[in-house]
Amino acid sequence: MSLQGRSAIVTGGSRGIGRAICLEFARQGANVVVNYAGNATAAEETAQLCRQAGANAIIVQADVSQAAECEAMFNSALEAFGKIDILVNNAGVTRDTLIMRMTEEDFDRVLDTNLKGAFLCMKQAARLMMKQRYGRIVNLSSVVGLRGNAGQVNYAASKAGVIGMTKSLAKELATRHVTVNAVAPGFISTDMTGVLSDAVKESILAGIPMGTFGAPEDVANAVAFFAQESAGYVTGQVLCVDGGMAV
Protein backbone atom coordinates (compact mmCIF):
# COMPACT_ATOMS: atom_id res chain seq x y z
CA MET A 1 0.00 0.00 0.00
CA SER A 2 1.18 3.53 -0.73
CA LEU A 3 -0.07 7.04 0.00
CA GLN A 4 2.83 8.74 -1.75
CA GLY A 5 1.99 12.36 -2.53
CA ARG A 6 -1.28 12.37 -0.61
CA SER A 7 -2.08 14.82 2.20
CA ALA A 8 -4.03 13.81 5.29
CA ILE A 9 -5.62 15.39 8.34
CA VAL A 10 -5.86 13.14 11.40
CA THR A 11 -7.93 14.63 14.21
CA GLY A 12 -6.88 13.64 17.70
CA GLY A 13 -3.56 12.56 16.20
CA SER A 14 -1.22 13.19 19.10
CA ARG A 15 -1.50 9.90 20.99
CA GLY A 16 -2.79 6.33 20.94
CA ILE A 17 -4.74 5.29 17.86
CA GLY A 18 -4.38 8.72 16.29
CA ARG A 19 -0.60 8.62 16.58
CA ALA A 20 -0.49 5.13 15.08
CA ILE A 21 -2.57 6.33 12.12
CA CYS A 22 -0.30 9.33 11.57
CA LEU A 23 2.80 7.13 11.63
CA GLU A 24 1.32 4.58 9.23
CA PHE A 25 0.39 7.36 6.81
CA ALA A 26 3.90 8.80 7.13
CA ARG A 27 5.50 5.43 6.41
CA GLN A 28 3.40 5.23 3.27
CA GLY A 29 4.57 8.65 2.08
CA ALA A 30 1.68 10.95 2.96
CA ASN A 31 1.94 14.50 4.24
CA VAL A 32 0.35 14.54 7.68
CA VAL A 33 -1.53 17.19 9.66
CA VAL A 34 -1.50 16.14 13.32
CA ASN A 35 -4.50 17.75 14.99
CA TYR A 36 -4.60 18.09 18.77
CA ALA A 37 -6.82 19.80 21.30
CA GLY A 38 -4.51 20.52 24.22
CA ASN A 39 -1.31 18.45 24.39
CA ALA A 40 1.09 20.26 22.07
CA THR A 41 4.07 18.28 23.36
CA ALA A 42 2.53 14.94 22.41
CA ALA A 43 1.43 16.30 19.04
CA GLU A 44 4.95 17.53 18.25
CA GLU A 45 6.35 14.13 19.28
CA THR A 46 4.00 12.50 16.77
CA ALA A 47 4.99 14.97 14.06
CA GLN A 48 8.67 14.33 14.75
CA LEU A 49 8.15 10.59 14.42
CA CYS A 50 6.38 11.21 11.10
CA ARG A 51 9.32 13.31 9.89
CA GLN A 52 11.74 10.60 10.93
CA ALA A 53 9.73 8.25 8.71
CA GLY A 54 10.40 10.61 5.81
CA ALA A 55 7.11 12.51 5.72
CA ASN A 56 6.24 16.18 5.94
CA ALA A 57 4.20 16.82 9.08
CA ILE A 58 2.73 19.80 10.89
CA ILE A 59 0.71 20.16 14.08
CA VAL A 60 -2.50 22.17 14.26
CA GLN A 61 -4.43 22.90 17.44
CA ALA A 62 -8.20 22.86 17.03
CA ASP A 63 -11.23 21.88 19.06
CA VAL A 64 -13.19 19.96 16.43
CA SER A 65 -16.49 20.76 18.13
CA GLN A 66 -16.03 24.41 17.11
CA ALA A 67 -16.82 25.25 13.48
CA ALA A 68 -14.43 28.20 13.27
CA GLU A 69 -11.53 26.14 14.60
CA CYS A 70 -12.26 23.34 12.12
CA GLU A 71 -12.23 25.81 9.26
CA ALA A 72 -8.95 27.30 10.46
CA MET A 73 -7.41 23.82 10.68
CA PHE A 74 -8.34 23.03 7.10
CA ASN A 75 -6.97 26.39 5.96
CA SER A 76 -3.68 25.62 7.72
CA ALA A 77 -3.53 22.22 6.02
CA LEU A 78 -4.14 23.78 2.60
CA GLU A 79 -1.52 26.43 3.22
CA ALA A 80 1.03 23.77 4.15
CA PHE A 81 0.30 21.10 1.54
CA GLY A 82 -1.95 22.64 -1.12
CA LYS A 83 -4.64 19.94 -0.94
CA ILE A 84 -6.37 17.51 1.40
CA ASP A 85 -6.88 14.00 0.08
CA ILE A 86 -7.64 12.16 3.30
CA LEU A 87 -9.57 13.03 6.45
CA VAL A 88 -9.53 10.74 9.48
CA ASN A 89 -12.02 11.69 12.19
CA ASN A 90 -10.36 10.15 15.23
CA ALA A 91 -10.78 12.83 17.93
CA GLY A 92 -12.96 11.59 20.75
CA VAL A 93 -13.67 11.83 24.45
CA THR A 94 -15.48 9.76 27.05
CA ARG A 95 -17.52 10.70 30.11
CA ASP A 96 -18.54 7.24 31.30
CA THR A 97 -21.12 6.70 34.04
CA LEU A 98 -24.51 5.12 34.50
CA ILE A 99 -27.40 7.17 33.15
CA MET A 100 -28.75 8.01 36.61
CA ARG A 101 -25.46 9.79 37.33
CA MET A 102 -24.81 11.14 33.83
CA THR A 103 -25.22 14.89 33.63
CA GLU A 104 -26.43 16.82 30.63
CA GLU A 105 -22.93 18.24 30.39
CA ASP A 106 -21.48 14.70 30.26
CA PHE A 107 -23.81 13.87 27.40
CA ASP A 108 -23.30 17.09 25.45
CA ARG A 109 -19.50 17.05 25.73
CA VAL A 110 -19.21 13.56 24.25
CA LEU A 111 -21.70 14.22 21.45
CA ASP A 112 -20.13 17.60 20.65
CA THR A 113 -16.65 16.15 20.16
CA ASN A 114 -17.32 12.67 18.83
CA LEU A 115 -20.33 13.34 16.61
CA LYS A 116 -20.58 17.05 15.90
CA GLY A 117 -16.80 17.27 15.50
CA ALA A 118 -16.86 14.57 12.83
CA PHE A 119 -19.73 16.37 11.09
CA LEU A 120 -17.93 19.71 11.04
CA CYS A 121 -14.74 18.20 9.66
CA MET A 122 -16.60 16.16 7.05
CA LYS A 123 -18.39 19.29 5.90
CA GLN A 124 -15.08 21.07 5.37
CA ALA A 125 -13.55 18.05 3.63
CA ALA A 126 -16.56 17.39 1.41
CA ARG A 127 -16.42 20.85 -0.10
CA LEU A 128 -12.77 20.42 -1.09
CA MET A 129 -12.94 16.80 -2.16
CA MET A 130 -15.98 17.31 -4.37
CA LYS A 131 -14.13 20.04 -6.27
CA GLN A 132 -11.02 17.92 -6.77
CA ARG A 133 -13.18 14.84 -7.51
CA TYR A 134 -11.15 12.68 -5.17
CA GLY A 135 -11.06 12.00 -1.47
CA ARG A 136 -11.02 9.49 1.33
CA ILE A 137 -12.88 10.08 4.60
CA VAL A 138 -12.43 7.54 7.38
CA ASN A 139 -14.41 7.88 10.61
CA LEU A 140 -13.53 6.17 13.87
CA SER A 141 -16.61 4.58 15.36
CA SER A 142 -16.56 1.78 17.97
CA VAL A 143 -18.04 -1.66 18.61
CA VAL A 144 -19.88 0.12 21.41
CA GLY A 145 -21.79 1.97 18.68
CA LEU A 146 -22.91 -1.40 17.33
CA ARG A 147 -23.52 -3.31 20.56
CA GLY A 148 -24.04 -0.70 23.28
CA ASN A 149 -22.38 -0.82 26.67
CA ALA A 150 -23.58 -0.13 30.19
CA GLY A 151 -22.26 3.17 31.48
CA GLN A 152 -21.65 4.55 28.00
CA VAL A 153 -25.02 5.81 26.81
CA ASN A 154 -23.43 9.04 25.58
CA TYR A 155 -20.42 7.38 23.95
CA ALA A 156 -22.50 4.66 22.29
CA ALA A 157 -24.91 7.26 20.93
CA SER A 158 -22.04 9.27 19.46
CA LYS A 159 -20.40 6.28 17.83
CA ALA A 160 -23.68 4.91 16.46
CA GLY A 161 -24.31 8.37 15.04
CA VAL A 162 -20.92 8.32 13.34
CA ILE A 163 -21.95 5.15 11.51
CA GLY A 164 -25.19 6.77 10.33
CA MET A 165 -23.32 9.83 9.09
CA THR A 166 -20.75 7.64 7.35
CA LYS A 167 -23.35 5.74 5.37
CA SER A 168 -25.32 8.87 4.50
CA LEU A 169 -22.34 10.91 3.34
CA ALA A 170 -21.03 7.94 1.36
CA LYS A 171 -24.18 8.14 -0.76
CA GLU A 172 -23.90 11.90 -1.16
CA LEU A 173 -20.29 11.88 -2.38
CA ALA A 174 -20.04 8.62 -4.33
CA THR A 175 -20.44 10.18 -7.78
CA ARG A 176 -17.48 12.50 -7.07
CA HIS A 177 -15.10 9.59 -6.38
CA VAL A 178 -15.02 10.40 -2.67
CA THR A 179 -15.37 7.42 -0.36
CA VAL A 180 -16.59 7.53 3.24
CA ASN A 181 -16.00 4.55 5.52
CA ALA A 182 -15.76 3.77 9.21
CA VAL A 183 -13.51 1.66 11.40
CA ALA A 184 -15.02 0.32 14.62
CA PRO A 185 -12.31 -0.64 17.10
CA GLY A 186 -12.95 -2.96 20.01
CA PHE A 187 -10.83 -2.71 23.14
CA ILE A 188 -7.43 -1.35 22.09
CA SER A 189 -4.44 -0.93 24.40
CA THR A 190 -4.26 2.84 24.82
CA ASP A 191 -4.17 5.37 27.66
CA MET A 192 -7.96 5.11 27.77
CA THR A 193 -7.97 1.37 28.51
CA GLY A 194 -4.82 1.53 30.61
CA VAL A 195 -6.69 3.02 33.58
CA LEU A 196 -9.04 0.03 33.85
CA SER A 197 -8.65 -2.28 36.84
CA ASP A 198 -7.35 -5.82 36.36
CA ALA A 199 -10.79 -7.18 37.22
CA VAL A 200 -12.45 -5.07 34.54
CA LYS A 201 -9.80 -6.05 31.99
CA GLU A 202 -10.34 -9.74 32.75
CA SER A 203 -14.08 -9.31 32.31
CA ILE A 204 -13.57 -7.58 28.97
CA LEU A 205 -11.10 -10.17 27.73
CA ALA A 206 -13.61 -12.92 28.47
CA GLY A 207 -15.85 -11.42 25.79
CA ILE A 208 -13.15 -11.20 23.11
CA PRO A 209 -12.88 -14.43 21.10
CA MET A 210 -9.20 -13.79 20.33
CA GLY A 211 -8.52 -13.34 24.07
CA THR A 212 -6.35 -10.22 23.77
CA PHE A 213 -6.65 -6.47 23.47
CA GLY A 214 -5.80 -4.99 20.10
CA ALA A 215 -2.93 -2.62 19.39
CA PRO A 216 -3.26 0.89 17.92
CA GLU A 217 -1.41 -0.37 14.86
CA ASP A 218 -4.22 -2.86 14.18
CA VAL A 219 -6.62 0.05 13.79
CA ALA A 220 -4.13 2.12 11.81
CA ASN A 221 -3.75 -0.67 9.24
CA ALA A 222 -7.52 -0.78 8.70
CA VAL A 223 -7.71 3.00 8.33
CA ALA A 224 -4.81 2.94 5.86
CA PHE A 225 -6.66 0.40 3.72
CA PHE A 226 -9.67 2.70 3.36
CA ALA A 227 -7.33 5.63 2.60
CA GLN A 228 -5.82 3.94 -0.46
CA GLU A 229 -6.59 4.98 -4.01
CA SER A 230 -7.05 1.26 -4.71
CA ALA A 231 -9.98 1.14 -2.25
CA GLY A 232 -11.99 3.45 -4.48
CA TYR A 233 -14.90 1.03 -4.94
CA VAL A 234 -15.40 0.56 -1.20
CA THR A 235 -17.68 3.10 0.47
CA GLY A 236 -20.26 3.28 3.24
CA GLN A 237 -18.70 0.33 5.06
CA VAL A 238 -17.95 -0.34 8.73
CA LEU A 239 -14.92 -2.51 9.48
CA CYS A 240 -14.70 -3.92 13.00
CA VAL A 241 -11.20 -4.27 14.42
CA ASP A 242 -12.18 -6.03 17.61
CA GLY A 243 -10.80 -9.56 17.87
CA GLY A 244 -14.24 -10.95 17.13
CA MET A 245 -16.27 -9.07 19.76
CA ALA A 246 -19.01 -8.04 17.35
CA VAL A 247 -19.37 -11.43 15.67
GROMACS .gro file of C-alpha atoms in nm:
model
  247
    1MET     CA    1   0.000   0.000   0.000
    2SER     CA    2   0.118   0.353  -0.073
    3LEU     CA    3  -0.007   0.704   0.000
    4GLN     CA    4   0.283   0.874  -0.175
    5GLY     CA    5   0.199   1.236  -0.253
    6ARG     CA    6  -0.128   1.237  -0.061
    7SER     CA    7  -0.208   1.482   0.220
    8ALA     CA    8  -0.403   1.381   0.529
    9ILE     CA    9  -0.562   1.539   0.834
   10VAL     CA   10  -0.586   1.314   1.140
   11THR     CA   11  -0.793   1.463   1.421
   12GLY     CA   12  -0.688   1.364   1.770
   13GLY     CA   13  -0.356   1.256   1.620
   14SER     CA   14  -0.122   1.319   1.910
   15ARG     CA   15  -0.150   0.990   2.099
   16GLY     CA   16  -0.279   0.633   2.094
   17ILE     CA   17  -0.474   0.529   1.786
   18GLY     CA   18  -0.438   0.872   1.629
   19ARG     CA   19  -0.060   0.862   1.658
   20ALA     CA   20  -0.049   0.513   1.508
   21ILE     CA   21  -0.257   0.633   1.212
   22CYS     CA   22  -0.030   0.933   1.157
   23LEU     CA   23   0.280   0.713   1.163
   24GLU     CA   24   0.132   0.458   0.923
   25PHE     CA   25   0.039   0.736   0.681
   26ALA     CA   26   0.390   0.880   0.713
   27ARG     CA   27   0.550   0.543   0.641
   28GLN     CA   28   0.340   0.523   0.327
   29GLY     CA   29   0.457   0.865   0.208
   30ALA     CA   30   0.168   1.095   0.296
   31ASN     CA   31   0.194   1.450   0.424
   32VAL     CA   32   0.035   1.454   0.768
   33VAL     CA   33  -0.153   1.719   0.966
   34VAL     CA   34  -0.150   1.614   1.332
   35ASN     CA   35  -0.450   1.775   1.499
   36TYR     CA   36  -0.460   1.809   1.877
   37ALA     CA   37  -0.682   1.980   2.130
   38GLY     CA   38  -0.451   2.052   2.422
   39ASN     CA   39  -0.131   1.845   2.439
   40ALA     CA   40   0.109   2.026   2.207
   41THR     CA   41   0.407   1.828   2.336
   42ALA     CA   42   0.253   1.494   2.241
   43ALA     CA   43   0.143   1.630   1.904
   44GLU     CA   44   0.495   1.753   1.825
   45GLU     CA   45   0.635   1.413   1.928
   46THR     CA   46   0.400   1.250   1.677
   47ALA     CA   47   0.499   1.497   1.406
   48GLN     CA   48   0.867   1.433   1.475
   49LEU     CA   49   0.815   1.059   1.442
   50CYS     CA   50   0.638   1.121   1.110
   51ARG     CA   51   0.932   1.331   0.989
   52GLN     CA   52   1.174   1.060   1.093
   53ALA     CA   53   0.973   0.825   0.871
   54GLY     CA   54   1.040   1.061   0.581
   55ALA     CA   55   0.711   1.251   0.572
   56ASN     CA   56   0.624   1.618   0.594
   57ALA     CA   57   0.420   1.682   0.908
   58ILE     CA   58   0.273   1.980   1.089
   59ILE     CA   59   0.071   2.016   1.408
   60VAL     CA   60  -0.250   2.217   1.426
   61GLN     CA   61  -0.443   2.290   1.744
   62ALA     CA   62  -0.820   2.286   1.703
   63ASP     CA   63  -1.123   2.188   1.906
   64VAL     CA   64  -1.319   1.996   1.643
   65SER     CA   65  -1.649   2.076   1.813
   66GLN     CA   66  -1.603   2.441   1.711
   67ALA     CA   67  -1.682   2.525   1.348
   68ALA     CA   68  -1.443   2.820   1.327
   69GLU     CA   69  -1.153   2.614   1.460
   70CYS     CA   70  -1.226   2.334   1.212
   71GLU     CA   71  -1.223   2.581   0.926
   72ALA     CA   72  -0.895   2.730   1.046
   73MET     CA   73  -0.741   2.382   1.068
   74PHE     CA   74  -0.834   2.303   0.710
   75ASN     CA   75  -0.697   2.639   0.596
   76SER     CA   76  -0.368   2.562   0.772
   77ALA     CA   77  -0.353   2.222   0.602
   78LEU     CA   78  -0.414   2.378   0.260
   79GLU     CA   79  -0.152   2.643   0.322
   80ALA     CA   80   0.103   2.377   0.415
   81PHE     CA   81   0.030   2.110   0.154
   82GLY     CA   82  -0.195   2.264  -0.112
   83LYS     CA   83  -0.464   1.994  -0.094
   84ILE     CA   84  -0.637   1.751   0.140
   85ASP     CA   85  -0.688   1.400   0.008
   86ILE     CA   86  -0.764   1.216   0.330
   87LEU     CA   87  -0.957   1.303   0.645
   88VAL     CA   88  -0.953   1.074   0.948
   89ASN     CA   89  -1.202   1.169   1.219
   90ASN     CA   90  -1.036   1.015   1.523
   91ALA     CA   91  -1.078   1.283   1.793
   92GLY     CA   92  -1.296   1.159   2.075
   93VAL     CA   93  -1.367   1.183   2.445
   94THR     CA   94  -1.548   0.976   2.705
   95ARG     CA   95  -1.752   1.070   3.011
   96ASP     CA   96  -1.854   0.724   3.130
   97THR     CA   97  -2.112   0.670   3.404
   98LEU     CA   98  -2.451   0.512   3.450
   99ILE     CA   99  -2.740   0.717   3.315
  100MET     CA  100  -2.875   0.801   3.661
  101ARG     CA  101  -2.546   0.979   3.733
  102MET     CA  102  -2.481   1.114   3.383
  103THR     CA  103  -2.522   1.489   3.363
  104GLU     CA  104  -2.643   1.682   3.063
  105GLU     CA  105  -2.293   1.824   3.039
  106ASP     CA  106  -2.148   1.470   3.026
  107PHE     CA  107  -2.381   1.387   2.740
  108ASP     CA  108  -2.330   1.709   2.545
  109ARG     CA  109  -1.950   1.705   2.573
  110VAL     CA  110  -1.921   1.356   2.425
  111LEU     CA  111  -2.170   1.422   2.145
  112ASP     CA  112  -2.013   1.760   2.065
  113THR     CA  113  -1.665   1.615   2.016
  114ASN     CA  114  -1.732   1.267   1.883
  115LEU     CA  115  -2.033   1.334   1.661
  116LYS     CA  116  -2.058   1.705   1.590
  117GLY     CA  117  -1.680   1.727   1.550
  118ALA     CA  118  -1.686   1.457   1.283
  119PHE     CA  119  -1.973   1.637   1.109
  120LEU     CA  120  -1.793   1.971   1.104
  121CYS     CA  121  -1.474   1.820   0.966
  122MET     CA  122  -1.660   1.616   0.705
  123LYS     CA  123  -1.839   1.929   0.590
  124GLN     CA  124  -1.508   2.107   0.537
  125ALA     CA  125  -1.355   1.805   0.363
  126ALA     CA  126  -1.656   1.739   0.141
  127ARG     CA  127  -1.642   2.085  -0.010
  128LEU     CA  128  -1.277   2.042  -0.109
  129MET     CA  129  -1.294   1.680  -0.216
  130MET     CA  130  -1.598   1.731  -0.437
  131LYS     CA  131  -1.413   2.004  -0.627
  132GLN     CA  132  -1.102   1.792  -0.677
  133ARG     CA  133  -1.318   1.484  -0.751
  134TYR     CA  134  -1.115   1.268  -0.517
  135GLY     CA  135  -1.106   1.200  -0.147
  136ARG     CA  136  -1.102   0.949   0.133
  137ILE     CA  137  -1.288   1.008   0.460
  138VAL     CA  138  -1.243   0.754   0.738
  139ASN     CA  139  -1.441   0.788   1.061
  140LEU     CA  140  -1.353   0.617   1.387
  141SER     CA  141  -1.661   0.458   1.536
  142SER     CA  142  -1.656   0.178   1.797
  143VAL     CA  143  -1.804  -0.166   1.861
  144VAL     CA  144  -1.988   0.012   2.141
  145GLY     CA  145  -2.179   0.197   1.868
  146LEU     CA  146  -2.291  -0.140   1.733
  147ARG     CA  147  -2.352  -0.331   2.056
  148GLY     CA  148  -2.404  -0.070   2.328
  149ASN     CA  149  -2.238  -0.082   2.667
  150ALA     CA  150  -2.358  -0.013   3.019
  151GLY     CA  151  -2.226   0.317   3.148
  152GLN     CA  152  -2.165   0.455   2.800
  153VAL     CA  153  -2.502   0.581   2.681
  154ASN     CA  154  -2.343   0.904   2.558
  155TYR     CA  155  -2.042   0.738   2.395
  156ALA     CA  156  -2.250   0.466   2.229
  157ALA     CA  157  -2.491   0.726   2.093
  158SER     CA  158  -2.204   0.927   1.946
  159LYS     CA  159  -2.040   0.628   1.783
  160ALA     CA  160  -2.368   0.491   1.646
  161GLY     CA  161  -2.431   0.837   1.504
  162VAL     CA  162  -2.092   0.832   1.334
  163ILE     CA  163  -2.195   0.515   1.151
  164GLY     CA  164  -2.519   0.677   1.033
  165MET     CA  165  -2.332   0.983   0.909
  166THR     CA  166  -2.075   0.764   0.735
  167LYS     CA  167  -2.335   0.574   0.537
  168SER     CA  168  -2.532   0.887   0.450
  169LEU     CA  169  -2.234   1.091   0.334
  170ALA     CA  170  -2.103   0.794   0.136
  171LYS     CA  171  -2.418   0.814  -0.076
  172GLU     CA  172  -2.390   1.190  -0.116
  173LEU     CA  173  -2.029   1.188  -0.238
  174ALA     CA  174  -2.004   0.862  -0.433
  175THR     CA  175  -2.044   1.018  -0.778
  176ARG     CA  176  -1.748   1.250  -0.707
  177HIS     CA  177  -1.510   0.959  -0.638
  178VAL     CA  178  -1.502   1.040  -0.267
  179THR     CA  179  -1.537   0.742  -0.036
  180VAL     CA  180  -1.659   0.753   0.324
  181ASN     CA  181  -1.600   0.455   0.552
  182ALA     CA  182  -1.576   0.377   0.921
  183VAL     CA  183  -1.351   0.166   1.140
  184ALA     CA  184  -1.502   0.032   1.462
  185PRO     CA  185  -1.231  -0.064   1.710
  186GLY     CA  186  -1.295  -0.296   2.001
  187PHE     CA  187  -1.083  -0.271   2.314
  188ILE     CA  188  -0.743  -0.135   2.209
  189SER     CA  189  -0.444  -0.093   2.440
  190THR     CA  190  -0.426   0.284   2.482
  191ASP     CA  191  -0.417   0.537   2.766
  192MET     CA  192  -0.796   0.511   2.777
  193THR     CA  193  -0.797   0.137   2.851
  194GLY     CA  194  -0.482   0.153   3.061
  195VAL     CA  195  -0.669   0.302   3.358
  196LEU     CA  196  -0.904   0.003   3.385
  197SER     CA  197  -0.865  -0.228   3.684
  198ASP     CA  198  -0.735  -0.582   3.636
  199ALA     CA  199  -1.079  -0.718   3.722
  200VAL     CA  200  -1.245  -0.507   3.454
  201LYS     CA  201  -0.980  -0.605   3.199
  202GLU     CA  202  -1.034  -0.974   3.275
  203SER     CA  203  -1.408  -0.931   3.231
  204ILE     CA  204  -1.357  -0.758   2.897
  205LEU     CA  205  -1.110  -1.017   2.773
  206ALA     CA  206  -1.361  -1.292   2.847
  207GLY     CA  207  -1.585  -1.142   2.579
  208ILE     CA  208  -1.315  -1.120   2.311
  209PRO     CA  209  -1.288  -1.443   2.110
  210MET     CA  210  -0.920  -1.379   2.033
  211GLY     CA  211  -0.852  -1.334   2.407
  212THR     CA  212  -0.635  -1.022   2.377
  213PHE     CA  213  -0.665  -0.647   2.347
  214GLY     CA  214  -0.580  -0.499   2.010
  215ALA     CA  215  -0.293  -0.262   1.939
  216PRO     CA  216  -0.326   0.089   1.792
  217GLU     CA  217  -0.141  -0.037   1.486
  218ASP     CA  218  -0.422  -0.286   1.418
  219VAL     CA  219  -0.662   0.005   1.379
  220ALA     CA  220  -0.413   0.212   1.181
  221ASN     CA  221  -0.375  -0.067   0.924
  222ALA     CA  222  -0.752  -0.078   0.870
  223VAL     CA  223  -0.771   0.300   0.833
  224ALA     CA  224  -0.481   0.294   0.586
  225PHE     CA  225  -0.666   0.040   0.372
  226PHE     CA  226  -0.967   0.270   0.336
  227ALA     CA  227  -0.733   0.563   0.260
  228GLN     CA  228  -0.582   0.394  -0.046
  229GLU     CA  229  -0.659   0.498  -0.401
  230SER     CA  230  -0.705   0.126  -0.471
  231ALA     CA  231  -0.998   0.114  -0.225
  232GLY     CA  232  -1.199   0.345  -0.448
  233TYR     CA  233  -1.490   0.103  -0.494
  234VAL     CA  234  -1.540   0.056  -0.120
  235THR     CA  235  -1.768   0.310   0.047
  236GLY     CA  236  -2.026   0.328   0.324
  237GLN     CA  237  -1.870   0.033   0.506
  238VAL     CA  238  -1.795  -0.034   0.873
  239LEU     CA  239  -1.492  -0.251   0.948
  240CYS     CA  240  -1.470  -0.392   1.300
  241VAL     CA  241  -1.120  -0.427   1.442
  242ASP     CA  242  -1.218  -0.603   1.761
  243GLY     CA  243  -1.080  -0.956   1.787
  244GLY     CA  244  -1.424  -1.095   1.713
  245MET     CA  245  -1.627  -0.907   1.976
  246ALA     CA  246  -1.901  -0.804   1.735
  247VAL     CA  247  -1.937  -1.143   1.567
   0.00000   0.00000   0.00000
